[in-house]
Tab-separated table of C-alpha atoms and ligand atoms in Angstrom:
chain	number	residue	atom	x	y	z
I	839	MET	CA	-13.818	45.250	5.775
I	840	GLN	CA	-12.131	42.820	3.415
I	841	GLU	CA	-9.761	44.564	0.982
I	842	ILE	CA	-8.591	43.937	-2.551
I	843	ASN	CA	-4.835	44.385	-2.831
I	844	LEU	CA	-2.286	43.851	-5.525
I	845	PRO	CA	1.483	43.786	-5.022
I	846	SER	CA	2.767	47.371	-5.173
I	847	THR	CA	4.991	46.364	-8.096
I	848	SER	CA	2.061	45.061	-10.133
I	849	THR	CA	1.769	46.490	-13.647
I	850	MET	CA	-1.975	46.310	-13.132
I	851	LEU	CA	-1.589	49.416	-11.014
I	852	SER	CA	-0.140	51.373	-13.913
I	853	LYS	CA	-2.151	53.907	-15.901
I	854	ASP	CA	-2.435	51.680	-18.939
I	855	PHE	CA	-4.281	48.827	-17.284
I	856	LEU	CA	-8.061	49.256	-17.455
I	857	PHE	CA	-10.431	48.437	-14.643
I	858	GLY	CA	-14.101	48.217	-15.483
I	859	VAL	CA	-17.506	46.801	-14.723
I	860	ALA	CA	-19.736	44.842	-17.088
I	861	THR	CA	-23.422	44.228	-17.810
I	862	SER	CA	-25.564	42.961	-20.676
I	863	SER	CA	-28.711	44.302	-22.295
I	864	PHE	CA	-31.330	41.654	-21.530
I	865	GLN	CA	-30.048	41.190	-17.997
I	866	ILE	CA	-30.523	44.831	-16.953
I	867	GLU	CA	-32.547	46.864	-19.432
I	868	GLY	CA	-36.228	46.034	-18.986
I	869	ASP	CA	-38.489	48.190	-21.210
I	870	ARG	CA	-39.761	45.266	-23.237
I	871	LYS	CA	-42.257	47.496	-25.024
I	872	GLY	CA	-39.390	49.527	-26.502
I	873	ARG	CA	-38.187	46.626	-28.614
I	874	VAL	CA	-39.374	43.533	-30.438
I	875	ASP	CA	-39.367	40.196	-28.631
I	876	CYS	CA	-36.210	38.167	-28.320
I	877	ILE	CA	-35.648	34.463	-27.716
I	878	TRP	CA	-35.305	35.067	-23.986
I	879	ASP	CA	-38.802	36.607	-23.777
I	880	THR	CA	-40.183	33.466	-25.364
I	881	PHE	CA	-38.041	31.147	-23.250
I	882	CYS	CA	-39.151	32.875	-20.049
I	883	GLU	CA	-42.759	32.055	-20.916
I	884	LYS	CA	-41.942	28.354	-21.095
I	885	GLU	CA	-43.093	26.490	-18.005
I	886	GLY	CA	-40.144	25.548	-15.795
I	887	ALA	CA	-37.494	27.212	-17.976
I	888	ILE	CA	-36.581	29.908	-15.421
I	889	SER	CA	-36.112	28.690	-11.861
I	890	ASP	CA	-38.030	31.561	-10.257
I	891	ALA	CA	-40.485	31.962	-13.156
I	892	THR	CA	-39.381	35.566	-13.800
I	893	ASN	CA	-38.525	37.388	-17.010
I	894	GLY	CA	-36.685	40.408	-18.382
I	895	ASP	CA	-39.681	42.728	-18.722
I	896	VAL	CA	-38.421	45.114	-16.045
I	897	ALA	CA	-35.074	43.700	-14.822
I	898	CYS	CA	-33.060	46.654	-13.414
I	899	ASN	CA	-35.179	49.138	-15.393
I	900	HIS	CA	-31.929	50.445	-16.820
I	901	VAL	CA	-33.497	51.980	-19.929
I	902	GLU	CA	-35.281	54.420	-17.665
I	903	LEU	CA	-32.600	54.729	-14.990
I	904	TRP	CA	-29.515	54.746	-17.203
I	905	LYS	CA	-28.363	58.239	-16.227
I	906	ARG	CA	-28.260	57.304	-12.578
I	907	ASP	CA	-26.505	54.062	-13.427
I	908	VAL	CA	-23.856	55.912	-15.393
I	909	GLU	CA	-23.328	58.249	-12.433
I	910	LEU	CA	-22.910	55.188	-10.254
I	911	ILE	CA	-20.321	53.697	-12.583
I	912	ASP	CA	-18.482	56.994	-12.734
I	913	ALA	CA	-18.492	57.302	-8.960
I	914	LEU	CA	-16.784	53.923	-8.665
I	915	GLY	CA	-13.844	55.518	-10.449
I	916	VAL	CA	-13.485	52.784	-13.056
I	917	ASP	CA	-11.845	53.436	-16.413
I	918	ALA	CA	-14.193	51.400	-18.550
I	919	TYR	CA	-17.728	50.089	-18.872
I	920	ARG	CA	-18.686	47.014	-20.863
I	921	LEU	CA	-22.284	46.908	-22.067
I	922	SER	CA	-24.149	45.042	-24.754
I	923	ILE	CA	-26.609	46.232	-27.343
I	924	SER	CA	-29.992	44.652	-27.683
I	925	TRP	CA	-30.346	43.621	-31.318
I	926	PRO	CA	-34.173	43.519	-30.961
I	927	ARG	CA	-34.145	47.101	-29.648
I	928	VAL	CA	-32.344	48.297	-32.751
I	929	MET	CA	-33.530	46.222	-35.716
I	930	LYS	CA	-37.171	45.807	-36.633
I	931	GLU	CA	-38.502	42.748	-38.371
I	932	ASP	CA	-38.790	44.516	-41.735
I	933	GLY	CA	-35.066	45.334	-41.609
I	934	SER	CA	-35.577	49.000	-40.724
I	935	VAL	CA	-33.973	50.638	-37.707
I	936	ASN	CA	-35.798	51.409	-34.459
I	937	GLU	CA	-34.529	54.972	-34.159
I	938	VAL	CA	-35.647	55.395	-30.554
I	939	GLY	CA	-33.850	52.222	-29.573
I	940	LEU	CA	-30.696	53.212	-31.389
I	941	ARG	CA	-30.777	56.694	-29.852
I	942	PHE	CA	-30.749	55.106	-26.403
I	943	TYR	CA	-27.320	53.616	-27.072
I	944	VAL	CA	-26.004	56.731	-28.807
I	945	ASN	CA	-26.894	58.803	-25.734
I	946	LEU	CA	-25.524	56.212	-23.337
I	947	VAL	CA	-22.180	55.921	-25.104
I	948	ASP	CA	-22.007	59.688	-25.474
I	949	ASP	CA	-22.464	60.258	-21.775
I	950	LEU	CA	-19.857	57.640	-20.882
I	951	VAL	CA	-17.339	59.094	-23.313
I	952	LYS	CA	-17.939	62.624	-21.981
I	953	ARG	CA	-17.024	61.319	-18.556
I	954	GLY	CA	-13.757	60.001	-19.920
I	955	MET	CA	-14.812	56.374	-19.769
I	956	LYS	CA	-13.659	53.785	-22.302
I	957	VAL	CA	-16.694	51.999	-23.673
I	958	PHE	CA	-16.636	48.299	-24.539
I	959	VAL	CA	-19.650	47.334	-26.636
I	960	THR	CA	-20.758	43.753	-27.237
I	961	LEU	CA	-23.040	43.360	-30.236
I	962	TYR	CA	-24.565	40.052	-29.189
I	963	HIS	CA	-25.078	38.923	-25.626
I	964	TRP	CA	-27.685	36.247	-26.398
I	965	ASP	CA	-30.835	38.286	-27.099
I	966	LEU	CA	-31.611	37.132	-30.632
I	967	PRO	CA	-34.722	38.745	-32.148
I	968	GLN	CA	-37.551	36.208	-32.026
I	969	TYR	CA	-38.422	36.890	-35.682
I	970	LEU	CA	-35.031	35.452	-36.628
I	971	GLU	CA	-35.525	32.437	-34.376
I	972	ASP	CA	-38.849	31.854	-36.109
I	973	ASN	CA	-36.785	31.227	-39.241
I	974	GLY	CA	-34.386	28.871	-37.491
I	975	GLY	CA	-32.270	31.316	-35.497
I	976	TRP	CA	-28.631	30.286	-35.340
I	977	LEU	CA	-29.454	27.057	-37.165
I	978	ASN	CA	-30.112	29.196	-40.224
I	979	ARG	CA	-27.049	30.527	-42.009
I	980	ASP	CA	-28.992	33.656	-42.967
I	981	THR	CA	-28.888	34.781	-39.327
I	982	ALA	CA	-25.145	35.388	-39.720
I	983	TYR	CA	-25.856	37.771	-42.611
I	984	ALA	CA	-28.607	39.498	-40.631
I	985	PHE	CA	-26.026	40.023	-37.883
I	986	GLU	CA	-23.632	41.558	-40.395
I	987	LYS	CA	-26.316	44.130	-41.355
I	988	TYR	CA	-27.073	44.905	-37.733
I	989	ALA	CA	-23.339	45.333	-37.034
I	990	GLU	CA	-23.181	47.889	-39.832
I	991	VAL	CA	-26.011	49.912	-38.300
I	992	ILE	CA	-24.211	50.005	-34.953
I	993	ALA	CA	-20.804	50.749	-36.453
I	994	ASN	CA	-22.298	53.694	-38.341
I	995	ALA	CA	-24.187	55.013	-35.348
I	996	LEU	CA	-21.556	54.653	-32.620
I	997	GLY	CA	-18.429	54.623	-34.723
I	998	GLU	CA	-15.115	55.053	-33.022
I	999	SER	CA	-16.552	56.578	-29.873
I	1000	VAL	CA	-16.566	52.944	-28.823
I	1001	TYR	CA	-13.131	51.960	-27.561
I	1002	ALA	CA	-13.617	48.247	-28.118
I	1003	TYR	CA	-16.252	46.236	-29.923
I	1004	ALA	CA	-16.903	42.567	-29.297
I	1005	THR	CA	-18.932	40.792	-31.936
I	1006	LEU	CA	-20.222	38.018	-29.670
I	1007	ASN	CA	-20.269	37.193	-25.997
I	1008	GLU	CA	-19.596	33.531	-25.200
I	1009	PRO	CA	-20.749	31.726	-28.341
I	1010	PHE	CA	-20.303	28.552	-26.266
I	1011	CYS	CA	-23.355	29.530	-24.211
I	1012	SER	CA	-25.453	30.534	-27.214
I	1013	ALA	CA	-24.621	27.353	-29.113
I	1014	TYR	CA	-24.176	24.695	-26.460
I	1015	LEU	CA	-26.522	25.851	-23.708
I	1016	GLY	CA	-29.096	27.263	-26.139
I	1017	TYR	CA	-29.157	24.776	-29.045
I	1018	GLU	CA	-27.508	21.603	-27.695
I	1019	ALA	CA	-28.251	21.242	-23.963
I	1020	GLY	CA	-31.498	23.222	-24.113
I	1021	ILE	CA	-31.070	25.011	-20.786
I	1022	HIS	CA	-30.834	28.478	-22.321
I	1023	ALA	CA	-33.007	30.119	-24.973
I	1024	PRO	CA	-34.210	28.952	-27.415
I	1025	GLY	CA	-34.098	25.604	-25.589
I	1026	LYS	CA	-33.234	23.388	-28.554
I	1027	THR	CA	-31.273	20.175	-28.124
I	1028	GLY	CA	-28.973	17.816	-29.965
I	1029	ILE	CA	-25.358	17.691	-31.028
I	1030	ALA	CA	-26.095	18.539	-34.660
I	1031	ASN	CA	-28.041	21.643	-33.610
I	1032	GLY	CA	-25.348	22.776	-31.186
I	1033	ARG	CA	-22.523	22.398	-33.677
I	1034	LYS	CA	-24.458	24.043	-36.480
I	1035	ALA	CA	-25.348	27.008	-34.258
I	1036	ALA	CA	-21.707	27.328	-33.174
I	1037	HIS	CA	-20.521	27.445	-36.778
I	1038	HIS	CA	-23.063	30.069	-37.786
I	1039	LEU	CA	-22.198	32.141	-34.724
I	1040	LEU	CA	-18.520	32.041	-35.641
I	1041	LEU	CA	-19.393	32.950	-39.210
I	1042	ALA	CA	-21.462	35.861	-37.893
I	1043	HIS	CA	-18.458	36.930	-35.845
I	1044	GLY	CA	-16.221	36.953	-38.927
I	1045	LEU	CA	-18.725	38.855	-41.050
I	1046	ALA	CA	-19.328	41.479	-38.364
I	1047	LEU	CA	-15.617	41.826	-37.688
I	1048	GLN	CA	-15.069	42.813	-41.319
I	1049	VAL	CA	-17.738	45.485	-40.949
I	1050	LEU	CA	-16.222	46.821	-37.737
I	1051	LYS	CA	-12.722	46.936	-39.172
I	1052	LYS	CA	-13.983	48.830	-42.197
I	1053	HIS	CA	-16.059	51.416	-40.335
I	1054	CYS	CA	-14.175	51.648	-37.046
I	1055	PRO	CA	-10.532	50.866	-37.794
I	1056	ASN	CA	-9.377	52.767	-34.731
I	1057	SER	CA	-11.580	50.872	-32.320
I	1058	GLN	CA	-10.343	47.600	-30.868
I	1059	ASN	CA	-12.373	44.879	-32.585
I	1060	GLY	CA	-12.541	41.394	-31.118
I	1061	ILE	CA	-14.672	38.740	-29.486
I	1062	VAL	CA	-15.443	37.575	-25.955
I	1063	LEU	CA	-15.050	33.863	-25.197
I	1064	ASN	CA	-15.554	31.982	-21.943
I	1065	PHE	CA	-13.210	29.303	-20.684
I	1066	SER	CA	-13.198	26.813	-17.866
I	1067	ASN	CA	-10.159	24.644	-17.213
I	1068	CYS	CA	-10.786	20.975	-17.867
I	1069	HIS	CA	-9.323	19.125	-14.919
I	1070	THR	CA	-9.494	15.447	-13.987
I	1071	PRO	CA	-10.091	13.663	-10.684
I	1072	SER	CA	-7.169	11.316	-11.409
I	1073	ASN	CA	-4.311	10.859	-13.815
I	1074	ALA	CA	-5.888	7.773	-15.309
I	1075	PRO	CA	-5.334	7.889	-19.085
I	1076	ASP	CA	-9.110	7.622	-19.730
I	1077	ASP	CA	-9.815	10.651	-17.596
I	1078	LEU	CA	-6.990	12.664	-19.130
I	1079	GLN	CA	-8.328	11.829	-22.562
I	1080	ALA	CA	-11.854	12.798	-21.433
I	1081	ALA	CA	-10.623	16.187	-20.201
I	1082	LYS	CA	-8.793	16.780	-23.470
I	1083	LEU	CA	-11.960	16.087	-25.444
I	1084	ALA	CA	-14.016	18.329	-23.163
I	1085	ASP	CA	-11.486	21.119	-23.563
I	1086	GLU	CA	-11.614	20.839	-27.342
I	1087	TYR	CA	-15.397	20.574	-27.417
I	1088	HIS	CA	-16.236	23.399	-25.008
I	1089	ASN	CA	-13.242	25.748	-25.077
I	1090	GLN	CA	-11.033	25.345	-28.129
I	1091	TRP	CA	-14.006	24.886	-30.470
I	1092	TYR	CA	-14.459	28.659	-30.376
I	1093	LEU	CA	-10.877	29.897	-30.195
I	1094	LYS	CA	-8.984	27.640	-32.576
I	1095	PRO	CA	-11.096	28.526	-35.652
I	1096	ILE	CA	-10.531	32.213	-34.962
I	1097	ILE	CA	-6.785	31.996	-34.376
I	1098	GLU	CA	-5.858	29.040	-36.587
I	1099	GLY	CA	-8.738	28.720	-39.041
I	1100	LYS	CA	-9.690	25.175	-38.082
I	1101	TYR	CA	-11.812	23.235	-35.634
I	1102	PRO	CA	-10.045	21.073	-33.046
I	1103	ASP	CA	-9.552	17.349	-33.723
I	1104	VAL	CA	-12.570	16.396	-31.616
I	1105	ILE	CA	-14.683	17.240	-34.671
I	1106	GLU	CA	-13.451	13.955	-36.163
I	1107	LYS	CA	-15.214	12.065	-33.382
I	1108	LEU	CA	-18.594	13.386	-34.478
I	1109	SER	CA	-20.771	11.535	-36.943
I	1110	ALA	CA	-21.080	13.129	-40.372
I	1111	ASP	CA	-24.650	14.176	-39.500
I	1112	ASP	CA	-23.540	16.003	-36.384
I	1113	ARG	CA	-20.785	18.038	-38.038
I	1114	PRO	CA	-21.574	21.563	-39.152
I	1115	ASP	CA	-21.809	22.369	-42.860
I	1116	ILE	CA	-18.667	24.307	-43.587
I	1117	ILE	CA	-18.899	26.100	-46.896
I	1118	GLU	CA	-15.747	27.014	-48.804
I	1119	GLY	CA	-14.413	30.319	-47.555
I	1120	ASP	CA	-16.102	30.111	-44.132
I	1121	MET	CA	-12.933	29.390	-42.203
I	1122	GLU	CA	-11.143	32.325	-43.827
I	1123	ILE	CA	-13.960	34.656	-42.783
I	1124	ILE	CA	-13.860	33.280	-39.241
I	1125	ALA	CA	-10.083	33.448	-38.924
I	1126	GLN	CA	-9.438	37.117	-39.590
I	1127	PRO	CA	-7.108	38.716	-37.086
I	1128	ILE	CA	-8.769	40.157	-33.993
I	1129	ASP	CA	-7.342	43.172	-32.176
I	1130	TYR	CA	-7.962	41.646	-28.767
I	1131	LEU	CA	-9.424	38.572	-27.124
I	1132	GLY	CA	-11.940	39.016	-24.315
I	1133	ILE	CA	-11.804	36.205	-21.774
I	1134	ASN	CA	-14.594	35.450	-19.302
I	1135	TYR	CA	-13.619	33.245	-16.400
I	1136	TYR	CA	-15.492	31.974	-13.365
I	1137	THR	CA	-14.311	28.498	-12.370
I	1138	ARG	CA	-12.684	25.247	-13.421
I	1139	THR	CA	-14.595	22.075	-14.340
I	1140	VAL	CA	-13.622	18.504	-13.488
I	1141	TYR	CA	-14.243	15.808	-16.090
I	1142	GLN	CA	-13.901	12.068	-16.147
I	1143	SER	CA	-14.397	9.412	-18.775
I	1144	ASP	CA	-17.994	8.271	-19.192
I	1145	GLY	CA	-16.700	4.793	-20.054
I	1146	LYS	CA	-17.739	5.281	-23.683
I	1147	SER	CA	-14.774	7.322	-24.957
I	1148	TRP	CA	-16.509	10.582	-24.138
I	1149	PHE	CA	-16.538	12.872	-21.079
I	1150	GLU	CA	-18.814	13.651	-18.166
I	1151	VAL	CA	-18.724	16.323	-15.469
I	1152	VAL	CA	-17.696	15.431	-11.912
I	1153	PRO	CA	-19.554	17.654	-9.412
I	1154	PRO	CA	-17.302	19.752	-7.137
I	1155	ALA	CA	-16.133	17.963	-4.012
I	1156	THR	CA	-15.024	21.020	-2.071
I	1157	SER	CA	-16.998	23.337	0.184
I	1158	GLU	CA	-15.396	26.444	-1.335
I	1159	LEU	CA	-18.286	27.222	-3.636
I	1160	THR	CA	-20.081	30.318	-4.828
I	1161	ALA	CA	-23.870	30.547	-4.716
I	1162	MET	CA	-23.842	29.082	-8.237
I	1163	GLY	CA	-22.236	25.937	-6.808
I	1164	TRP	CA	-19.066	26.827	-8.690
I	1165	GLU	CA	-15.691	26.051	-7.146
I	1166	ILE	CA	-13.495	28.987	-6.233
I	1167	THR	CA	-10.280	28.280	-8.145
I	1168	PRO	CA	-8.066	31.344	-8.637
I	1169	ASP	CA	-4.891	29.322	-9.310
I	1170	ALA	CA	-6.684	27.601	-12.156
I	1171	PHE	CA	-7.363	31.071	-13.607
I	1172	THR	CA	-3.622	31.775	-13.841
I	1173	GLU	CA	-3.066	28.314	-15.268
I	1174	LEU	CA	-5.711	28.881	-17.929
I	1175	LEU	CA	-4.293	32.228	-19.031
I	1176	VAL	CA	-0.746	30.921	-19.208
I	1177	ASP	CA	-1.894	27.828	-21.059
I	1178	LEU	CA	-3.771	29.800	-23.736
I	1179	HIS	CA	-0.794	32.101	-24.109
I	1180	GLN	CA	1.529	29.140	-24.648
I	1181	ARG	CA	-0.760	27.325	-27.042
I	1182	TYR	CA	-1.640	30.175	-29.368
I	1183	THR	CA	-0.277	33.373	-30.793
I	1184	LEU	CA	-2.832	35.627	-29.172
I	1185	PRO	CA	-3.555	39.329	-29.459
I	1186	PRO	CA	-3.728	41.347	-26.213
I	1187	ILE	CA	-6.250	39.997	-23.716
I	1188	TYR	CA	-8.917	41.722	-21.661
I	1189	ILE	CA	-10.588	39.853	-18.840
I	1190	THR	CA	-14.086	40.863	-19.873
I	1191	GLU	CA	-15.883	39.044	-17.037
I	1192	ASN	CA	-14.947	37.607	-13.691
I	1193	GLY	CA	-16.922	37.593	-10.477
I	1194	ALA	CA	-19.120	35.558	-8.186
I	1195	ALA	CA	-22.712	35.108	-7.066
I	1196	MET	CA	-22.941	34.990	-3.289
I	1197	ASP	CA	-25.853	34.789	-0.859
I	1198	ASP	CA	-26.081	38.501	-0.176
I	1199	GLU	CA	-28.170	40.065	2.509
I	1200	LEU	CA	-29.028	43.706	2.731
I	1201	VAL	CA	-28.966	44.570	6.436
I	1202	ASP	CA	-29.326	48.136	7.670
I	1203	GLY	CA	-28.417	49.452	4.250
I	1204	GLU	CA	-25.264	47.364	3.971
I	1205	VAL	CA	-24.240	44.210	2.166
I	1206	LYS	CA	-21.237	42.657	3.880
I	1207	ASP	CA	-20.131	40.423	1.030
I	1208	ASP	CA	-16.645	39.597	2.248
I	1209	SER	CA	-16.617	36.333	0.331
I	1210	ARG	CA	-17.157	38.194	-2.947
I	1211	THR	CA	-14.452	40.711	-2.097
I	1212	ALA	CA	-12.122	37.818	-1.300
I	1213	TYR	CA	-12.989	36.295	-4.670
I	1214	TYR	CA	-11.991	39.520	-6.415
I	1215	HIS	CA	-8.819	39.754	-4.385
I	1216	THR	CA	-7.643	36.253	-5.258
I	1217	HIS	CA	-8.714	36.415	-8.892
I	1218	LEU	CA	-7.127	39.806	-9.540
I	1219	ASN	CA	-3.935	38.422	-8.065
I	1220	ALA	CA	-4.329	35.413	-10.338
I	1221	VAL	CA	-4.415	37.796	-13.303
I	1222	ASN	CA	-1.340	39.536	-11.955
I	1223	ASN	CA	0.450	36.181	-11.712
I	1224	ALA	CA	-0.373	35.436	-15.332
I	1225	ILE	CA	0.962	38.830	-16.407
I	1226	GLU	CA	4.160	38.103	-14.516
I	1227	GLN	CA	4.439	34.884	-16.490
I	1228	GLY	CA	4.325	36.829	-19.743
I	1229	VAL	CA	0.638	36.963	-20.654
I	1230	ASP	CA	-0.346	40.274	-22.273
I	1231	ILE	CA	-3.443	41.300	-20.294
I	1232	ARG	CA	-4.624	44.890	-20.638
I	1233	GLY	CA	-7.706	45.139	-18.470
I	1234	TYR	CA	-10.196	43.528	-16.113
I	1235	PHE	CA	-13.980	43.836	-15.818
I	1236	ALA	CA	-15.962	42.802	-12.780
I	1237	TRP	CA	-19.110	40.843	-13.558
I	1238	SER	CA	-21.295	42.492	-12.728
I	1239	LEU	CA	-21.896	46.151	-12.055
I	1240	MET	CA	-25.191	45.269	-10.411
I	1241	ASP	CA	-27.411	42.306	-9.600
I	1242	ASN	CA	-29.445	41.326	-12.633
I	1243	PHE	CA	-31.378	38.640	-14.472
I	1244	GLU	CA	-29.173	35.569	-14.240
I	1245	TRP	CA	-30.676	33.739	-17.222
I	1246	ALA	CA	-32.258	30.368	-16.351
I	1247	LEU	CA	-31.815	31.225	-12.655
I	1248	GLY	CA	-33.788	34.461	-12.917
I	1249	TYR	CA	-33.203	36.908	-10.082
I	1250	SER	CA	-32.277	34.170	-7.599
I	1251	LYS	CA	-28.526	34.675	-8.051
I	1252	ARG	CA	-26.821	37.981	-7.377
I	1253	PHE	CA	-23.568	38.705	-9.220
I	1254	GLY	CA	-23.476	42.465	-8.683
I	1255	ILE	CA	-21.015	44.519	-6.733
I	1256	VAL	CA	-24.045	46.785	-6.416
I	1257	TYR	CA	-27.167	45.408	-4.753
I	1258	VAL	CA	-30.478	45.909	-6.545
I	1259	ASP	CA	-33.759	45.969	-4.665
I	1260	TYR	CA	-36.071	44.836	-7.456
I	1261	ASP	CA	-39.184	46.277	-5.764
I	1262	THR	CA	-37.861	49.822	-5.471
I	1263	GLN	CA	-34.984	49.694	-7.998
I	1264	LYS	CA	-32.774	51.174	-5.327
I	1265	ARG	CA	-29.067	50.471	-5.869
I	1266	THR	CA	-26.806	49.970	-2.848
I	1267	LEU	CA	-23.052	49.607	-3.095
I	1268	LYS	CA	-22.009	46.307	-1.552
I	1269	GLN	CA	-18.760	46.227	0.389
I	1270	SER	CA	-17.141	44.529	-2.606
I	1271	ALA	CA	-17.975	47.627	-4.674
I	1272	LEU	CA	-16.338	49.820	-2.056
I	1273	ALA	CA	-13.250	47.602	-2.011
I	1274	TYR	CA	-13.048	47.483	-5.811
I	1275	SER	CA	-13.491	51.225	-6.014
I	1276	GLU	CA	-10.813	51.744	-3.394
I	1277	LEU	CA	-8.343	49.637	-5.363
I	1278	VAL	CA	-9.145	51.520	-8.555
I	1279	LYS	CA	-8.868	54.919	-6.909
I	1280	SER	CA	-5.649	54.024	-5.093
I	1281	ARG	CA	-3.949	53.967	-8.513
I	1282	ILE	CA	-4.903	57.555	-9.139
I	1283	ASN	CA	-3.288	58.563	-5.875
I	1284	ARG	CA	-0.173	56.751	-7.037
I	1285	TYR	CA	-0.018	58.744	-10.279
I	1286	ILE	CA	-0.593	61.976	-8.448
I	1287	SER	CA	2.004	61.313	-5.786
I	1288	GLY	CA	4.383	60.074	-8.464
I	1289	THR	CA	5.142	56.767	-6.789
I	1290	GLU	CA	4.296	54.858	-9.927
E	2681	LIG	C1	-21.822	34.607	-18.860
E	2681	LIG	C2	-22.553	35.809	-19.236
E	2681	LIG	C3	-23.179	36.564	-18.106
E	2681	LIG	C4	-23.572	35.785	-16.896
E	2681	LIG	C5	-22.405	35.510	-15.995
E	2681	LIG	C6	-22.761	34.718	-14.774
E	2681	LIG	O1	-20.630	34.676	-18.715
E	2681	LIG	O2	-22.427	33.556	-18.725
E	2681	LIG	O3	-21.757	36.651	-19.965
E	2681	LIG	O4	-24.279	37.096	-18.740
E	2681	LIG	O5	-24.520	36.480	-16.169
E	2681	LIG	O6	-21.457	34.812	-16.661
E	2681	LIG	O7	-23.219	33.454	-15.119
């Protein structure tokens, strides 16, 4: 069996470094009747939107099976679990709280805490209540204020039993994929829409962060952003310029406002109509200090000039791809972390997602996913390399605990370290889960034997 190893001198093997697994509400929960509709329910009904024409009605049936899932997480030996809360399970259209929905999360967090687990809660992992979308969703500034109210409900209910709160997960995906490229819910398109949604999401982040800091000052309060290096096929000045623009447009657009209170220069290239409306005071709300930055990383992207002073994606040329068609680029992960560290004054970092979809097969009760284990091995070592170069990284979460609803690709892509049989809801640990668990548990043996 393929193993995951870190150098014995790695600080990642010390007690303070957290290892965890991650999931999100819509991708695993099911129990649609226990909540109001969200934009993903609507999107799933749209012809051709989801490649296998599935939806989140049942998913991993986690709302019913959560106790078993928590036992599974505990058995892996991880220190932390990252989950997200379904806004439509908690807030009803009239602004009142769905007490049954809220209780679900209170019980879940309670159980995790009792087991000694650190709980990372994301408030928004893309499942916007449909009633808010009906009023414009993230194109409507009011949605940011609705998010602030929802954040207050959660902060009051869960309080500081949550180790770390993230306001948003990957606003890039919500804004760009959802409102600009149209491949995620709600399927809107256009630059103006994408940029407006991004600004309102960042505003929502700032407003919710204030709430979290007020009610849960001892929790770690931050945000989760995704990054992909912007590489070029050549060193031609046009391509280098294209990659710089892509980096500003897709990566720095979300980080720079938070750390430095301003959008990157690429905003100047947009027509006045495409720029977001920034009201006085917005950037100050967005730029409040965060306690930590969550980074999600999967792969690099190669860009070239489109010949019109803008950028376009160059499809991967290598055969080292995951089932998503994403290149396997661990060195680029180190490069990215070091680069962000050099560019900005950042708070401590958690790697809140990293992992790979592979073509898994369950044979005789086993999933021999060596390629996924190898991915974890190389990417964990990439994190270690970044730490050695001075980047302050405090933890790592595997995406994902278990196979789940992979958005526009439905159940066709499996990211779990645990295999889910969607007919029986049986969970089976893949070999990558065993290897990850072994790595995590090997640390405990180190503390006990005092070799740390
Ligand atoms: C993301 C999301 C996850 C995805 C994962 C694989 O990073 O896009 O947080 O929900 O499932 O990334 O695409």
